[in-house]
C-alpha cells in the first residue's frame, strides 16, 4: 500500500494532467447502493433463473 501511495504522490507532482484525469475518472465512478443492489439482483437472477 505504501508503494501505491508513493506512486500517487509522484504522479501528482510529476504529471498534473494525468493526475487530473485520474481524479475525474474516479469521481465519475458509481459506488452507490443503487448500482450495487442492481448488480446483486442480476447475479441472483442468473444463478437461480428466477425473476
CSV table of N, CA and C in Angstrom, one decimal:
chain,number,residue,atom,x,y,z
A,1,UNK,N,0.8,-1.2,0.0
A,1,UNK,CA,0.0,0.0,0.0
A,1,UNK,C,0.9,1.3,0.0
A,2,UNK,N,2.0,1.2,0.7
A,2,UNK,CA,2.9,2.4,0.7
A,2,UNK,C,3.4,2.7,-0.7
A,3,UNK,N,3.7,1.6,-1.4
A,3,UNK,CA,4.2,1.8,-2.8
A,3,UNK,C,3.1,2.5,-3.6
A,4,UNK,N,1.9,2.2,-3.5
A,4,UNK,CA,0.8,2.8,-4.3
A,4,UNK,C,0.7,4.3,-3.9
A,5,UNK,N,0.8,4.5,-2.6
A,5,UNK,CA,0.7,5.9,-2.2
A,5,UNK,C,1.9,6.8,-2.7
A,6,UNK,N,3.1,6.2,-2.7
A,6,UNK,CA,4.2,6.9,-3.3
A,6,UNK,C,4.0,7.2,-4.8
A,7,UNK,N,3.4,6.2,-5.5
A,7,UNK,CA,3.2,6.3,-6.9
A,7,UNK,C,2.2,7.5,-7.1
A,8,UNK,N,1.1,7.5,-6.3
A,8,UNK,CA,0.1,8.6,-6.4
A,8,UNK,C,0.7,10.0,-6.2
A,9,UNK,N,1.6,10.1,-5.1
A,9,UNK,CA,2.2,11.4,-4.8
A,9,UNK,C,3.1,11.8,-6.0
A,10,UNK,N,3.9,10.8,-6.5
A,10,UNK,CA,4.8,11.1,-7.6
A,10,UNK,C,4.0,11.6,-8.8
A,11,UNK,N,2.9,10.9,-9.1
A,11,UNK,CA,2.1,11.3,-10.3
A,11,UNK,C,1.5,12.7,-10.1
A,12,UNK,N,1.1,13.0,-8.8
A,12,UNK,CA,0.6,14.4,-8.5
A,12,UNK,C,1.7,15.4,-8.8
A,13,UNK,N,2.9,15.2,-8.4
A,13,UNK,CA,4.0,16.1,-8.6
A,13,UNK,C,4.5,16.2,-10.0
A,14,UNK,N,4.6,15.0,-10.7
A,14,UNK,CA,5.3,14.9,-12.0
A,14,UNK,C,4.4,15.1,-13.2
A,15,UNK,N,3.1,14.8,-13.1
A,15,UNK,CA,2.3,14.8,-14.3
A,15,UNK,C,0.9,15.2,-13.9
A,16,UNK,N,0.7,16.5,-13.7
A,16,UNK,CA,-0.6,17.1,-13.2
A,16,UNK,C,-1.7,16.8,-14.1
A,17,UNK,N,-1.5,16.7,-15.4
A,17,UNK,CA,-2.6,16.4,-16.4
A,17,UNK,C,-3.2,15.0,-16.1
A,18,UNK,N,-2.3,14.0,-16.0
A,18,UNK,CA,-2.7,12.7,-15.7
A,18,UNK,C,-3.4,12.6,-14.3
A,19,UNK,N,-2.9,13.3,-13.4
A,19,UNK,CA,-3.5,13.3,-12.0
A,19,UNK,C,-4.9,13.8,-12.1
A,20,UNK,N,-5.2,14.9,-12.9
A,20,UNK,CA,-6.5,15.5,-13.0
A,20,UNK,C,-7.4,14.5,-13.7
A,21,UNK,N,-6.9,13.8,-14.8
A,21,UNK,CA,-7.7,12.8,-15.5
A,21,UNK,C,-8.0,11.6,-14.5
A,22,UNK,N,-7.1,11.2,-13.7
A,22,UNK,CA,-7.4,10.2,-12.7
A,22,UNK,C,-8.5,10.6,-11.7
A,23,UNK,N,-8.4,11.8,-11.3
A,23,UNK,CA,-9.4,12.4,-10.3
A,23,UNK,C,-10.8,12.3,-11.0
A,24,UNK,N,-10.9,12.8,-12.2
A,24,UNK,CA,-12.1,12.9,-12.9
A,24,UNK,C,-12.7,11.5,-13.1
A,25,UNK,N,-11.8,10.5,-13.5
A,25,UNK,CA,-12.2,9.1,-13.7
A,25,UNK,C,-12.8,8.5,-12.4
A,26,UNK,N,-12.1,8.7,-11.3
A,26,UNK,CA,-12.5,8.2,-10.0
A,26,UNK,C,-13.8,8.8,-9.6
A,27,UNK,N,-14.0,10.1,-9.8
A,27,UNK,CA,-15.2,10.8,-9.3
A,27,UNK,C,-16.4,10.5,-10.2
A,28,UNK,N,-16.2,9.9,-11.4
A,28,UNK,CA,-17.3,9.6,-12.2
A,28,UNK,C,-17.8,8.2,-12.0
A,29,UNK,N,-17.1,7.4,-11.2
A,29,UNK,CA,-17.5,6.0,-10.9
A,29,UNK,C,-18.7,6.0,-10.0
A,30,UNK,N,-19.6,5.0,-10.1
A,30,UNK,CA,-20.8,4.9,-9.3
A,30,UNK,C,-20.5,3.9,-8.2
A,31,UNK,N,-20.6,4.3,-7.0
A,31,UNK,CA,-20.4,3.5,-5.8
A,31,UNK,C,-21.6,3.4,-4.9
A,32,UNK,N,-22.7,3.9,-5.4
A,32,UNK,CA,-23.9,3.9,-4.5
A,32,UNK,C,-24.6,2.6,-4.4
A,33,UNK,N,-25.5,2.5,-3.4
A,33,UNK,CA,-26.2,1.2,-3.2
A,33,UNK,C,-27.1,0.8,-4.3
A,34,UNK,N,-27.6,1.8,-5.0
A,34,UNK,CA,-28.5,1.5,-6.2
A,34,UNK,C,-27.8,0.7,-7.2
A,35,UNK,N,-26.6,1.0,-7.6
A,35,UNK,CA,-25.9,0.2,-8.6
A,35,UNK,C,-25.5,-1.1,-8.1
A,36,UNK,N,-25.0,-1.1,-6.8
A,36,UNK,CA,-24.6,-2.4,-6.2
A,36,UNK,C,-25.7,-3.3,-6.1
A,37,UNK,N,-26.9,-2.8,-5.6
A,37,UNK,CA,-28.1,-3.7,-5.4
A,37,UNK,C,-28.5,-4.3,-6.8
A,38,UNK,N,-28.5,-3.5,-7.8
A,38,UNK,CA,-28.9,-3.9,-9.2
A,38,UNK,C,-27.9,-5.0,-9.6
A,39,UNK,N,-26.7,-4.9,-9.4
A,39,UNK,CA,-25.7,-6.0,-9.8
A,39,UNK,C,-26.0,-7.3,-9.0
A,40,UNK,N,-26.3,-7.2,-7.7
A,40,UNK,CA,-26.7,-8.4,-7.0
A,40,UNK,C,-27.9,-9.0,-7.5
A,41,UNK,N,-28.9,-8.2,-7.9
A,41,UNK,CA,-30.2,-8.8,-8.4
A,41,UNK,C,-29.9,-9.5,-9.7
A,42,UNK,N,-29.0,-8.9,-10.6
A,42,UNK,CA,-28.7,-9.5,-11.9
A,42,UNK,C,-28.0,-10.9,-11.6
A,43,UNK,N,-27.1,-10.9,-10.7
A,43,UNK,CA,-26.4,-12.2,-10.4
A,43,UNK,C,-27.3,-13.2,-9.9
A,44,UNK,N,-28.2,-12.8,-8.9
A,44,UNK,CA,-29.2,-13.7,-8.3
A,44,UNK,C,-30.1,-14.3,-9.4
A,45,UNK,N,-30.6,-13.5,-10.3
A,45,UNK,CA,-31.4,-13.9,-11.4
A,45,UNK,C,-30.7,-14.9,-12.3
A,46,UNK,N,-29.5,-14.6,-12.6
A,46,UNK,CA,-28.7,-15.5,-13.5
A,46,UNK,C,-28.5,-16.9,-12.8
A,47,UNK,N,-28.2,-16.9,-11.5
A,47,UNK,CA,-27.8,-18.1,-10.8
A,47,UNK,C,-29.1,-18.9,-10.6
A,48,UNK,N,-30.2,-18.3,-10.2
A,48,UNK,CA,-31.4,-19.1,-9.8
A,48,UNK,C,-32.3,-19.2,-10.9
A,49,UNK,N,-32.3,-18.4,-11.9
A,49,UNK,CA,-33.2,-18.5,-13.0
A,49,UNK,C,-34.5,-17.8,-12.7
A,50,UNK,N,-34.6,-17.2,-11.5
A,50,UNK,CA,-35.9,-16.6,-11.0
A,50,UNK,C,-35.8,-15.1,-11.3
A,51,UNK,N,-37.0,-14.5,-11.6
A,51,UNK,CA,-37.0,-13.1,-11.8
A,51,UNK,C,-37.9,-12.4,-10.8
